[in-house]
Amino acid sequence: MTTTPAVPVVLPALPALSDAAAYAQAVEEAKAAAAAYYEGGTSRLDDDAYDRLVRAIAAYETAHPDQVLSDSPSGKVAGGAVEGDVPHTVPMLSLDNVFSDEEFATWAASLERRIGREVASWNVQPKLDGLAIAARYEHGRLARLITRGDGTAGEDVSHAVGTIEGLPAELTEPVTLEVRGEVLMTTAQFEYANQLRTEHGGEPFANPRNAAAGTLRAKDRAYRVEMTFFGYGLLPLADTDEALAADLTEAAHGALMDRASGYGINTPASTQVAGVVVTSVEEVLARVAEIAAARAELPFGIDGIVVKADLAADQRTAGSGSRAPRWAVAFKLPAVEKITRLVGVEWNVGRTGIIAPRAVLEPVEIDGSTVTYATLHNPADITRRDLRLGDHVMVYKAGDIIPRIEAPVAHLRTGDEQEIAFPAECPQCGSGIDTSEQRWRCERGRNCHLVASVSYAAGRDQLDIEGLGQSRVVQLVESGLVTSLPDLFDRVTREQLLGLERMGETSTDNLMAALDAARRQPLSRVLCALGVRGTGRSMSRRIARHFATMDAIRAADAEAMQQVDGIGAEKAPVIVAELAELAEQIDRLAAAGLSMTEPGATPPAAATDADGQDTPEAGPLAGMKVVVTGAMTGPLAELSRNQMNELVERAGGTSSGSVSKNTSIVVAGEGAGSKRAKAESLGIRLVTPDEFAAMVADLLG
Ligand code: IVH
């Protein structure tokens, strides 16, 4: 294996190459990446970065034709870095790329100009993301397997015969010919391969492509992993009988594919993205779109779609260049794999108490969206793959699937990477963790959520139930007295509380009094206590102020919900559905005497204009956007930030956490820092807590 020189990894944005030195460096870099790619090492650059690099090289060469280096990747068959010793009958070429419908249409038009007629029919197939291989059959028996190598000669990898599904040791007919196609690992094969490899003390492969490349070349493995073959070409060998040779040379591509299937060779026809033959560019583009849409669900990787002139006559007239045929092109799809850094690991507890690690990534653009998180399966998986914080990792995402980390890119380690800390207690409720299975689980299982949700409801910014801290909630849940939030108010009795450990008369009476006080909390806090998905403290207040009563909130459909400031088309139906799910709990809370109205708010029927929009709020802060910062003093000293925000809103204003040019006033208490400075720089009115207290004096009572 060629060793790759230590060249730095190219940054995502690649400026034009400025001079001959930059050009030479780029050529070196591309060669190193290509070597890693074709030899089964880990890619130094992801596909996008490699494509950008080669394009920059090609652009430089167009501008400086006299400086073109002989080993530039732009004019070469890809994979040229590997030397092989078995000559190919005809060169194994690469393909030119297009990246959009427009580029494809331009390419098709230029092909038709070149052949002087319309292309009779097009063959559209998935571009399998693996390695090209030539399989020679003699009298129907698989005799030799050869990698592409530099395109003119490749490496003999016949030792892999028998490990590649879809490439039978014997064909259904005793023909002599060469099959060309792609060897890859399906997702399932890849996962199994990595499991075996790590169990044998090896480093996991970063992705299925590298896994296939490494496995194909490996001769003496103690274990055996399967790969899959997809054929995309049949050609005669020297010993092929004449009639068959003529058939193979004259057949349209579609007919060759059918013939290959008939011999027992796997082709894309066995998949949901079978090759099709169509006659217009529009139909080609429609099929391209279909294959692209199916990509995420495919059990193997594709990196594009190959479009070929189907008829042998069209192919012959078009001919081939030294690097690629002129009658075929690869329509590249956006890369679904990128290298980024693992910056953190979060541990989330699911509804059943499963504690699942989630990777926090340096944001990276993949397949049209920014990826910040990826699943990490379970703790054992982290250990097995030896992931560390700060690692460069290969992240895979396609379509709507949850992004996942394939593997750390071990050769990019600096030594500064940190071990990933596993939680010692449940990150949600603080209980012990059952680590006996691969997937860790909170000892409280489903009750973990109950402890967390009841503790949340009792919190200072929700129902503010003094004396109902986490440990008390655990006690109530474990004793079976509380199985849902309403139980606190309509089921638990004084006698039952007295029966609990560490609950004397005084604590019991205090807790009963605190529960009573909670009954008088405004609707906004009851709503917040319910923990409706998509709402927090300020959203709960906005909803409560908008609708004024729980009945009005429950009567709202998604459209009505969208009238609330900050609720859009996406969030509204989620909130409506959540409230419907909580119906029984809400009924019980109402029956138990909790307040279901918001003081000072008016129901929508009375508070909206003809368009159904809220009419402006009345009150001393009507129409004002208010930011509170620093410590409150004087009459406001006791108020939490949440209570300050409630006050602002009761006074007709809108509370906000950040200062912008739209802010009306900033209440700056002691120790106010950057927000105060920003307000000053924007010329926004600053008031002290005392001045503010005077503005809202009527509401302070
Ligand atoms: S046809 C003359 N069809 O993509 C080359 N190639 O980037 C004709 N590939 O070298 C190749 N799927 O290794 C063809 N359905 C498909 C393909 C396919 C993957 C590979 C092949 C080729 C490379 C070019």
XYZ file of C-alpha atoms and ligand atoms in Angstrom:
725
model
C 0.000 0.000 0.000
C 1.324 3.416 -0.942
C 1.852 5.577 2.105
C 0.173 8.933 1.883
C 2.239 12.072 2.522
C 1.255 14.156 5.521
C -0.638 16.905 3.765
C -3.189 18.990 5.630
C -6.891 18.371 5.214
C -8.479 20.894 2.850
C -10.974 23.238 4.479
C -14.575 23.133 3.233
C -14.492 26.333 1.191
C -11.835 26.108 -1.482
C -10.654 29.336 -3.103
C -9.297 29.320 -6.656
C -5.699 28.082 -6.810
C -3.514 31.167 -6.837
C -0.232 29.935 -8.259
C 1.781 26.963 -9.468
C 2.778 26.004 -5.914
C -0.832 25.953 -4.743
C -1.717 23.948 -7.827
C 1.046 21.404 -7.177
C -0.007 21.099 -3.553
C -3.633 20.542 -4.617
C -2.545 17.788 -7.025
C -0.587 16.091 -4.225
C -3.556 16.345 -1.931
C -5.958 14.894 -4.497
C -3.557 12.035 -5.205
C -3.252 11.229 -1.520
C -7.027 11.267 -1.106
C -7.501 9.082 -4.178
C -4.943 6.601 -2.891
C -6.720 6.372 0.460
C -10.050 6.035 -1.367
C -9.025 3.230 -3.662
C -6.805 1.331 -1.314
C -9.407 0.967 1.349
C -7.814 3.318 3.809
C -9.838 6.049 5.389
C -10.616 8.967 3.096
C -8.712 12.096 4.004
C -11.353 14.189 2.276
C -15.036 13.508 2.030
C -16.519 13.232 -1.472
C -17.643 16.838 -1.695
C -14.250 18.193 -0.696
C -12.571 15.866 -3.203
C -14.899 16.974 -6.020
C -14.233 20.634 -5.192
C -10.499 20.027 -5.146
C -10.506 18.306 -8.546
C -12.657 21.078 -9.990
C -10.231 23.711 -8.724
C -7.364 21.746 -10.265
C -9.200 21.487 -13.592
C -9.982 25.229 -13.536
C -6.308 26.030 -12.946
C -5.268 23.730 -15.783
C -7.704 25.391 -18.189
C -6.150 28.750 -17.363
C -2.544 27.411 -17.434
C -2.452 24.579 -19.994
C 1.366 24.765 -20.097
C 1.681 23.900 -16.403
C -0.422 20.724 -16.283
C 1.317 18.060 -14.198
C 1.446 14.603 -15.703
C 0.052 13.000 -12.574
C -2.860 15.418 -12.187
C -6.070 13.584 -11.246
C -8.075 15.633 -13.731
C -6.840 13.810 -16.799
C -6.486 10.441 -15.269
C -8.573 7.414 -14.659
C -9.588 7.657 -11.034
C -7.670 5.383 -8.729
C -4.469 5.794 -10.638
C -2.379 5.652 -7.503
C -2.537 1.860 -7.283
C -0.339 -0.245 -9.487
C -1.609 -3.654 -10.483
C -0.239 -6.520 -12.468
C -3.160 -7.938 -14.451
C -3.752 -6.006 -17.684
C -7.356 -5.197 -18.573
C -8.684 -6.286 -21.942
C -10.084 -2.833 -22.563
C -9.425 0.020 -20.155
C -11.724 0.339 -17.139
C -12.678 3.944 -17.451
C -14.095 6.482 -15.092
C -17.109 8.740 -15.699
C -17.517 12.479 -16.113
C -19.823 14.122 -13.606
C -22.790 16.472 -13.830
C -24.355 18.001 -10.739
C -27.722 19.433 -11.874
C -30.557 19.012 -14.389
C -29.136 21.920 -16.402
C -25.652 20.433 -16.520
C -27.120 17.129 -17.616
C -29.177 18.758 -20.399
C -26.061 20.589 -21.617
C -24.049 17.364 -21.575
C -26.798 15.483 -23.476
C -27.005 18.233 -26.103
C -23.238 18.147 -26.631
C -23.320 14.357 -26.999
C -26.061 14.668 -29.627
C -24.074 17.338 -31.474
C -21.060 15.037 -31.440
C -22.906 12.023 -32.865
C -24.882 14.199 -35.257
C -28.273 12.787 -34.269
C -30.556 12.391 -31.316
C -29.618 9.691 -28.841
C -32.134 6.941 -29.642
C -32.654 5.839 -26.048
C -31.143 6.390 -22.638
C -30.370 3.870 -19.934
C -30.676 5.207 -16.380
C -29.181 3.218 -13.473
C -28.149 3.885 -9.884
C -24.471 4.650 -9.411
C -23.435 2.090 -6.819
C -20.996 3.406 -4.266
C -18.376 0.701 -4.164
C -15.361 -0.443 -6.173
C -15.179 -1.364 -9.804
C -14.183 -4.929 -10.450
C -13.753 -7.168 -13.489
C -14.816 -10.817 -13.124
C -13.581 -13.201 -15.791
C -15.650 -16.293 -16.451
C -14.251 -19.227 -18.412
C -16.816 -21.736 -19.624
C -19.209 -20.410 -17.070
C -16.795 -20.658 -14.126
C -15.487 -17.671 -12.234
C -11.757 -17.757 -12.946
C -10.374 -14.405 -11.934
C -11.252 -11.192 -10.111
C -9.344 -8.012 -10.894
C -9.654 -4.544 -9.361
C -9.688 -1.487 -11.581
C -6.223 -0.374 -10.516
C -5.061 2.443 -12.767
C -7.621 1.518 -15.426
C -5.206 -0.344 -17.681
C -4.098 -2.969 -15.160
C -5.465 -4.035 -11.802
C -4.718 -6.232 -8.853
C -5.711 -9.873 -8.790
C -8.149 -10.340 -5.921
C -9.360 -13.818 -6.860
C -8.995 -14.823 -3.189
C -12.310 -12.993 -2.656
C -14.216 -15.439 -4.865
C -16.978 -16.941 -2.790
C -17.385 -13.937 -0.494
C -19.293 -11.788 -2.956
C -23.028 -12.256 -3.219
C -24.398 -11.768 -6.722
C -21.186 -12.955 -8.351
C -21.775 -16.695 -8.657
C -18.907 -19.160 -8.903
C -20.772 -20.671 -11.820
C -23.088 -19.035 -14.358
C -26.269 -20.604 -15.672
C -24.532 -21.033 -19.055
C -20.970 -22.156 -19.862
C -19.975 -18.834 -21.422
C -16.553 -17.189 -21.525
C -16.769 -13.465 -20.946
C -15.962 -10.637 -18.558
C -18.499 -9.118 -16.197
C -17.819 -5.644 -14.894
C -19.560 -4.078 -12.016
C -19.352 -2.723 -8.525
C -18.528 -4.535 -5.287
C -19.997 -2.952 -2.191
C -21.227 -3.683 1.280
C -24.886 -3.279 2.073
C -25.619 -1.428 5.296
C -26.247 -4.748 7.055
C -23.024 -6.269 5.709
C -21.104 -3.179 6.795
C -22.445 -3.273 10.334
C -21.642 -6.947 10.632
C -18.168 -6.399 9.173
C -17.397 -3.663 11.696
C -18.672 -5.754 14.555
C -16.434 -8.661 13.553
C -13.491 -6.419 12.894
C -13.626 -4.667 16.232
C -14.164 -7.975 18.009
C -10.887 -9.057 16.429
C -9.188 -5.935 17.749
C -9.217 -3.986 14.484
C -10.233 -0.359 13.954
C -13.726 -0.009 12.547
C -14.041 1.020 8.897
C -15.307 4.554 8.454
C -17.938 3.648 5.867
C -19.190 0.789 3.677
C -17.008 1.873 0.772
C -13.794 1.681 2.755
C -14.977 -1.555 4.296
C -15.503 -3.107 0.859
C -12.138 -1.847 -0.406
C -10.268 -3.118 2.643
C -12.071 -6.452 2.691
C -11.553 -7.071 -1.017
C -7.810 -6.635 -0.722
C -7.356 -8.480 2.562
C -5.978 -11.946 2.002
C -5.535 -13.627 5.354
C -8.390 -12.604 7.559
C -9.311 -14.841 10.447
C -12.944 -14.077 9.782
C -15.058 -13.823 6.686
C -17.421 -11.027 5.740
C -19.734 -10.903 2.770
C -19.964 -8.256 0.104
C -22.437 -7.697 -2.713
C -21.887 -7.339 -6.445
C -23.942 -5.377 -8.967
C -23.078 -5.914 -12.634
C -23.195 -3.060 -15.142
C -21.291 -4.430 -18.127
C -20.572 -7.599 -20.139
C -17.731 -7.831 -22.635
C -16.020 -10.519 -24.668
C -12.633 -12.007 -23.757
C -10.072 -13.330 -26.230
C -11.548 -16.842 -25.932
C -15.185 -15.850 -26.208
C -16.831 -17.582 -29.102
C -17.421 -15.383 -32.083
C -21.194 -15.371 -32.123
C -21.388 -14.440 -28.439
C -18.687 -11.790 -28.886
C -20.706 -10.247 -31.707
C -23.870 -10.340 -29.564
C -22.121 -8.642 -26.668
C -20.646 -5.962 -28.890
C -23.884 -5.209 -30.698
C -26.389 -5.420 -27.834
C -27.981 -2.366 -26.304
C -27.022 -1.762 -22.680
C -30.491 -2.724 -21.414
C -30.311 -6.018 -23.281
C -26.853 -6.728 -21.799
C -28.236 -6.182 -18.332
C -31.051 -8.652 -18.987
C -28.539 -11.144 -20.263
C -26.406 -10.706 -17.135
C -29.433 -11.366 -14.912
C -30.172 -14.453 -16.997
C -26.660 -15.755 -16.262
C -27.371 -15.408 -12.539
C -25.430 -12.206 -12.002
C -26.932 -9.615 -9.670
C -27.817 -6.269 -11.304
C -29.731 -3.181 -10.152
C -32.834 -4.907 -11.614
C -33.074 -6.811 -8.305
C -33.537 -3.544 -6.382
C -36.205 -0.880 -6.101
C -34.036 1.349 -8.310
C -33.816 -0.915 -11.368
C -32.319 0.473 -14.551
C -34.832 1.859 -17.031
C -34.641 2.700 -20.737
C -36.291 5.970 -21.767
C -36.207 8.179 -24.857
C -36.210 11.805 -23.694
C -34.060 13.989 -21.462
C -37.206 14.818 -19.444
C -37.792 11.141 -18.743
C -34.148 10.718 -17.753
C -34.469 13.582 -15.277
C -37.711 12.166 -13.889
C -36.012 8.815 -13.228
C -33.002 10.581 -11.726
C -35.384 12.312 -9.305
C -37.074 9.011 -8.443
C -33.798 7.273 -7.697
C -32.597 10.252 -5.666
C -35.818 10.178 -3.622
C -35.432 6.449 -2.929
C -31.824 6.815 -1.823
C -32.373 7.064 1.915
C -34.380 3.835 2.016
C -31.966 1.763 -0.053
C -30.123 -0.998 1.804
C -26.876 0.030 0.063
C -25.140 3.305 -0.799
C -25.424 5.114 -4.090
C -23.589 8.326 -4.887
C -25.413 9.235 -8.062
C -27.155 7.984 -11.144
C -25.394 6.779 -14.282
C -26.998 7.788 -17.566
C -25.828 5.997 -20.705
C -26.728 6.085 -24.369
C -28.403 2.683 -24.570
C -27.664 1.625 -28.149
C -24.270 0.186 -29.105
C -24.353 2.234 -32.328
C -24.717 5.513 -30.388
C -21.925 4.468 -28.011
C -19.599 3.600 -30.877
C -20.167 6.885 -32.691
C -19.573 8.856 -29.498
C -16.399 6.950 -28.578
C -14.325 7.391 -25.429
C -11.685 9.790 -24.151
C -8.660 8.576 -22.214
C -10.420 9.001 -18.880
C -14.109 8.461 -19.547
C -16.544 7.391 -22.255
C -18.401 10.189 -24.052
C -21.656 8.231 -24.117
C -22.186 8.001 -20.371
C -22.182 10.415 -17.471
C -22.577 10.295 -13.695
C -25.291 12.537 -12.288
C -23.809 13.055 -8.843
C -26.063 13.337 -5.807
C -25.028 15.493 -2.861
C -22.644 13.705 -0.554
C -24.403 12.094 2.379
C -21.232 11.664 4.341
C -19.034 14.326 5.785
C -16.171 14.459 8.196
C -16.764 16.705 11.184
C -15.831 16.781 14.859
C -17.467 15.194 17.821
C -17.655 17.986 20.391
C -19.903 16.436 23.022
C -22.167 13.598 24.034
C -25.604 14.133 25.545
C -27.493 11.430 27.417
C -31.229 11.511 26.838
C -33.801 9.449 28.665
C -36.649 8.092 26.542
C -40.211 7.421 27.644
C -39.350 3.885 28.673
C -36.328 4.974 30.671
C -33.729 4.000 28.073
C -30.701 6.260 28.397
C -29.391 6.924 24.906
C -26.214 8.786 24.008
C -26.451 11.437 21.318
C -23.443 12.972 19.600
C -23.121 16.742 19.480
C -21.234 17.681 16.334
C -19.525 20.687 14.935
C -22.363 21.714 12.573
C -21.881 20.352 9.089
C -23.931 20.666 5.912
C -25.033 17.270 4.595
C -27.569 16.555 1.872
C -29.061 20.045 2.076
C -29.398 20.411 5.840
C -27.206 21.334 8.761
C -26.422 18.382 10.975
C -25.630 19.081 14.635
C -26.593 15.796 16.287
C -26.178 12.133 15.436
C -27.261 8.943 17.150
C -24.652 6.924 18.996
C -26.737 3.792 19.675
C -25.509 2.736 23.157
C -22.537 3.001 25.532
C -21.053 -0.329 24.415
C -20.998 0.969 20.881
C -19.005 4.026 21.974
C -16.493 1.790 23.726
C -16.298 -0.663 20.850
C -15.618 2.108 18.366
C -13.274 3.856 20.768
C -14.886 7.238 20.118
C -13.399 10.203 21.907
C -14.391 13.830 22.315
C -12.610 15.967 19.736
C -12.418 13.083 17.263
C -12.974 13.656 13.576
C -15.905 11.443 12.721
C -17.559 10.344 9.512
C -21.218 11.344 9.707
C -23.818 9.798 7.442
C -27.216 11.271 6.675
C -29.595 10.798 3.773
C -33.147 11.998 3.334
C -35.118 11.935 6.544
C -33.051 9.337 8.377
C -31.508 10.248 11.693
C -27.841 11.119 11.087
C -25.407 8.555 12.418
C -21.719 8.403 13.126
C -19.996 5.750 11.079
C -16.609 5.785 12.767
C -13.814 7.992 14.051
C -11.226 8.935 11.459
C -8.357 7.538 13.464
C -5.470 8.979 11.478
C -6.649 12.543 12.136
C -6.166 12.145 15.899
C -3.948 14.728 17.536
C -3.626 13.116 20.971
C -5.725 15.841 22.601
C -8.921 13.826 22.335
C -10.751 13.162 25.603
C -12.510 10.093 26.880
C -16.289 10.227 26.769
C -17.716 10.232 30.281
C -20.604 7.858 30.905
C -23.275 8.979 33.376
C -23.114 7.459 36.855
C -26.755 8.247 37.560
C -29.845 8.823 35.467
C -29.435 12.257 33.903
C -33.174 12.851 34.111
C -34.209 11.797 37.613
C -30.906 11.080 39.362
C -31.673 7.427 40.130
C -29.346 4.497 39.554
C -28.778 3.022 36.117
C -29.349 -0.573 35.105
C -26.322 -1.360 32.935
C -26.898 -5.096 32.618
C -28.101 -4.796 29.007
C -26.371 -3.117 26.054
C -28.941 -0.365 26.242
C -28.745 1.332 29.602
C -31.946 2.049 31.417
C -32.929 4.211 34.374
C -33.729 1.943 37.320
C -37.114 3.563 37.461
C -37.894 2.567 33.882
C -41.090 4.259 32.749
C -41.461 5.912 36.152
C -38.331 7.912 35.443
C -40.399 10.174 33.275
C -43.042 10.418 35.936
C -40.485 11.563 38.518
C -39.107 14.075 36.027
C -42.493 15.361 34.893
C -43.967 15.665 38.413
C -40.784 17.376 39.651
C -40.999 19.751 36.711
C -44.671 20.523 37.437
C -43.833 21.253 41.079
C -40.961 23.559 40.091
C -40.656 27.208 40.995
C -41.733 28.531 37.597
C -44.656 26.134 37.307
C -46.921 25.282 40.260
C -44.223 26.262 42.777
C -45.096 23.544 45.292
C -42.811 24.057 48.232
C -41.625 20.875 49.914
C -42.076 18.761 46.817
C -38.481 18.330 45.729
C -37.050 15.524 43.668
C -36.528 13.064 46.549
C -40.064 13.563 47.823
C -41.399 12.951 44.312
C -39.329 9.760 44.050
C -40.852 8.643 47.351
C -44.399 9.371 46.174
C -43.871 7.586 42.876
C -42.155 4.579 44.441
C -44.846 4.143 47.046
C -47.388 4.061 44.228
C -49.321 7.012 45.659
C -48.624 9.127 42.588
C -48.975 7.634 39.132
C -49.741 10.921 37.368
C -49.695 14.644 38.135
C -53.419 14.946 39.058
C -52.995 12.243 41.728
C -51.292 14.897 43.838
C -54.457 16.915 43.934
C -57.296 14.400 43.821
C -55.949 11.160 45.187
C -53.242 11.579 47.757
C -54.655 12.003 51.271
C -53.192 13.506 54.413
C -53.183 10.066 56.044
C -51.268 8.546 53.155
C -48.644 11.289 53.340
C -48.300 10.743 57.069
C -47.646 7.090 56.386
C -44.517 7.883 54.350
C -41.057 7.773 55.842
C -39.694 11.116 57.030
C -43.165 12.703 56.792
C -44.223 14.086 60.174
C -47.297 16.150 60.947
C -45.597 19.431 60.126
C -44.142 18.438 56.782
C -47.443 16.863 55.818
C -49.453 19.947 56.695
C -46.957 22.163 54.913
C -47.174 20.047 51.807
C -50.972 20.050 51.913
C -50.894 23.861 52.222
C -48.438 24.137 49.331
C -50.733 21.974 47.190
C -53.597 24.278 48.073
C -51.563 27.323 47.117
C -50.794 25.648 43.787
C -54.527 25.493 43.104
C -54.503 29.296 42.964
C -51.699 29.580 40.414
C -52.778 31.207 37.146
C -53.638 29.206 34.034
C -50.279 29.994 32.412
C -48.485 28.069 35.158
C -50.914 25.155 35.123
C -50.374 24.926 31.386
C -46.629 25.070 31.816
C -46.801 22.385 34.535
C -48.448 20.011 32.067
C -45.233 20.054 30.051
C -46.907 20.374 26.669
C -44.335 19.521 24.016
C -43.226 22.623 22.123
C -44.071 25.016 24.962
C -42.063 26.359 27.856
C -42.633 29.117 30.335
C -42.989 32.057 28.002
C -44.963 30.181 25.348
C -47.350 28.931 28.047
C -47.876 32.505 29.170
C -48.523 33.671 25.647
C -51.065 30.922 25.051
C -52.792 31.595 28.372
C -52.953 35.337 27.773
C -54.235 34.836 24.249
C -57.039 32.418 25.124
C -57.651 33.484 28.743
C -59.348 30.193 29.724
C -58.447 26.512 29.521
C -61.755 25.881 27.741
C -60.799 28.331 24.989
C -57.351 26.741 24.674
C -58.855 23.281 24.331
C -61.412 24.498 21.809
C -58.675 25.922 19.570
C -57.802 24.068 16.382
C -54.399 24.384 14.722
C -55.465 27.483 12.856
C -56.666 29.228 16.000
C -53.468 28.140 17.796
C -51.414 29.871 15.118
C -52.910 33.210 16.129
C -50.639 33.100 19.169
C -47.460 35.040 18.649
C -44.556 32.656 17.979
C -46.653 29.608 17.028
C -46.284 28.669 13.387
C -47.825 26.098 11.096
C -45.431 23.419 12.297
C -45.866 23.851 16.034
C -49.623 24.513 16.151
C -50.848 20.982 15.332
C -48.318 19.472 17.765
C -49.636 21.617 20.619
C -53.273 20.871 19.706
C -52.555 17.123 19.611
C -50.664 17.228 22.919
C -53.543 19.017 24.619
C -55.956 16.395 23.316
C -53.713 13.696 24.783
C -53.678 15.487 28.112
C -57.479 15.868 28.192
C -58.034 13.470 31.068
C -55.331 15.041 33.190
C -56.658 18.532 32.522
C -60.199 17.465 33.443
C -58.960 16.025 36.699
C -56.878 19.089 37.556
C -59.876 21.323 36.871
C -62.127 19.110 38.990
C -59.514 19.217 41.768
C -59.854 22.993 41.881
C -56.794 24.219 39.985
C -57.308 27.576 38.358
C -58.201 27.392 34.680
C -58.262 31.111 33.922
C -55.598 33.750 33.350
C -56.092 36.894 35.431
C -56.359 40.047 33.353
C -56.628 38.268 29.996
C -59.661 38.449 27.704
C -60.866 35.482 25.640
C -60.232 35.744 21.866
C -63.870 36.432 20.886
C -63.677 39.721 22.741
C -60.025 40.479 22.107
C -59.640 40.023 18.380
C -60.383 42.296 15.483
C -62.125 41.285 12.261
C -59.028 39.407 11.038
C -58.919 37.236 14.128
C -55.629 38.871 15.189
C -55.106 39.957 18.748
C -56.029 43.529 19.400
C -53.213 45.317 21.201
C -52.987 44.594 24.917
C -53.977 47.339 27.301
C -51.851 48.317 30.315
C -48.915 50.550 31.211
C -46.506 48.619 28.944
C -48.946 48.181 26.049
C -47.070 47.479 22.827
C -43.630 47.582 24.476
C -40.880 44.978 24.129
C -39.103 44.683 27.476
C -35.816 43.022 28.401
C -34.961 42.414 32.064
C -31.316 41.982 33.043
C -29.229 42.007 36.217
C -30.453 41.553 39.799
C -33.764 43.170 40.796
C -33.933 45.343 43.903
C -36.505 47.325 45.913
C -40.103 46.189 45.450
C -39.002 43.747 42.740
C -36.234 42.110 44.784
C -38.127 38.903 45.431
C -39.212 38.285 41.849
C -37.568 35.556 39.796
C -36.815 36.247 36.149
C -39.881 34.261 35.231
C -42.018 36.331 37.577
C -40.596 39.532 36.095
C -41.564 38.318 32.657
C -45.043 37.476 33.902
C -45.312 40.999 35.282
C -44.231 42.549 31.976
C -46.874 40.563 30.156
C -49.629 41.326 32.654
C -48.796 44.992 32.075
C -49.464 44.537 28.350
C -45.842 44.253 27.242
C -43.868 41.471 25.599
C -40.894 40.018 27.433
C -37.740 39.043 25.625
C -34.378 37.642 26.568
C -32.255 39.582 24.117
C -31.744 43.213 23.222
C -32.321 44.293 19.620
C -33.223 47.504 17.865
C -36.882 46.557 18.415
C -36.492 46.544 22.203
C -38.479 49.362 23.848
C -36.904 49.387 27.299
C -34.271 47.484 29.224
C -34.769 47.071 32.967
C -31.165 46.991 34.132
C -30.598 45.791 37.675
C -27.390 45.373 39.618
C -24.606 43.647 37.756
C -26.222 44.097 34.347
C -23.507 43.515 31.764
C -23.573 42.916 28.044
C -27.294 43.513 27.595
C -26.985 46.892 29.237
C -24.003 47.735 27.039
C -25.859 46.679 23.927
C -28.895 48.769 24.903
C -26.620 51.769 25.376
C -24.973 51.278 22.018
C -28.359 51.028 20.307
C -29.690 54.060 22.184
C -32.435 52.048 23.906
C -34.075 53.437 27.025
C -32.658 52.003 30.256
C -34.663 51.995 33.480
C -33.702 50.966 36.999
C -35.737 48.352 38.895
C -37.234 51.154 41.026
C -38.304 53.168 37.979
C -39.807 50.054 36.479
C -41.659 49.241 39.709
C -43.210 52.701 39.533
C -44.323 52.109 35.923
C -46.208 48.960 36.887
C -47.161 50.027 40.423
C -50.863 49.267 39.860
C -50.075 45.634 39.217
C -47.736 45.101 42.142
C -50.607 45.358 44.648
S -20.945 2.294 -16.138
C -16.855 3.307 -18.647
N -22.733 1.977 -14.318
O -18.752 4.611 -11.186
C -17.360 3.234 -17.291
N -20.568 2.594 -13.647
O -17.302 7.152 -11.197
C -18.763 2.774 -17.359
N -20.304 2.811 -11.229
O -15.977 3.518 -12.960
C -19.233 2.556 -16.034
N -22.363 2.278 -10.702
O -16.990 1.970 -11.091
C -21.464 2.285 -14.578
N -24.455 1.634 -12.821
C -23.165 1.934 -13.060
C -22.259 2.231 -12.047
C -20.959 2.574 -12.379
C -21.186 2.622 -10.234
C -18.910 3.224 -11.003
C -17.917 2.564 -11.916
C -17.289 3.730 -12.635
C -17.447 4.823 -11.633
C -17.241 6.186 -12.196
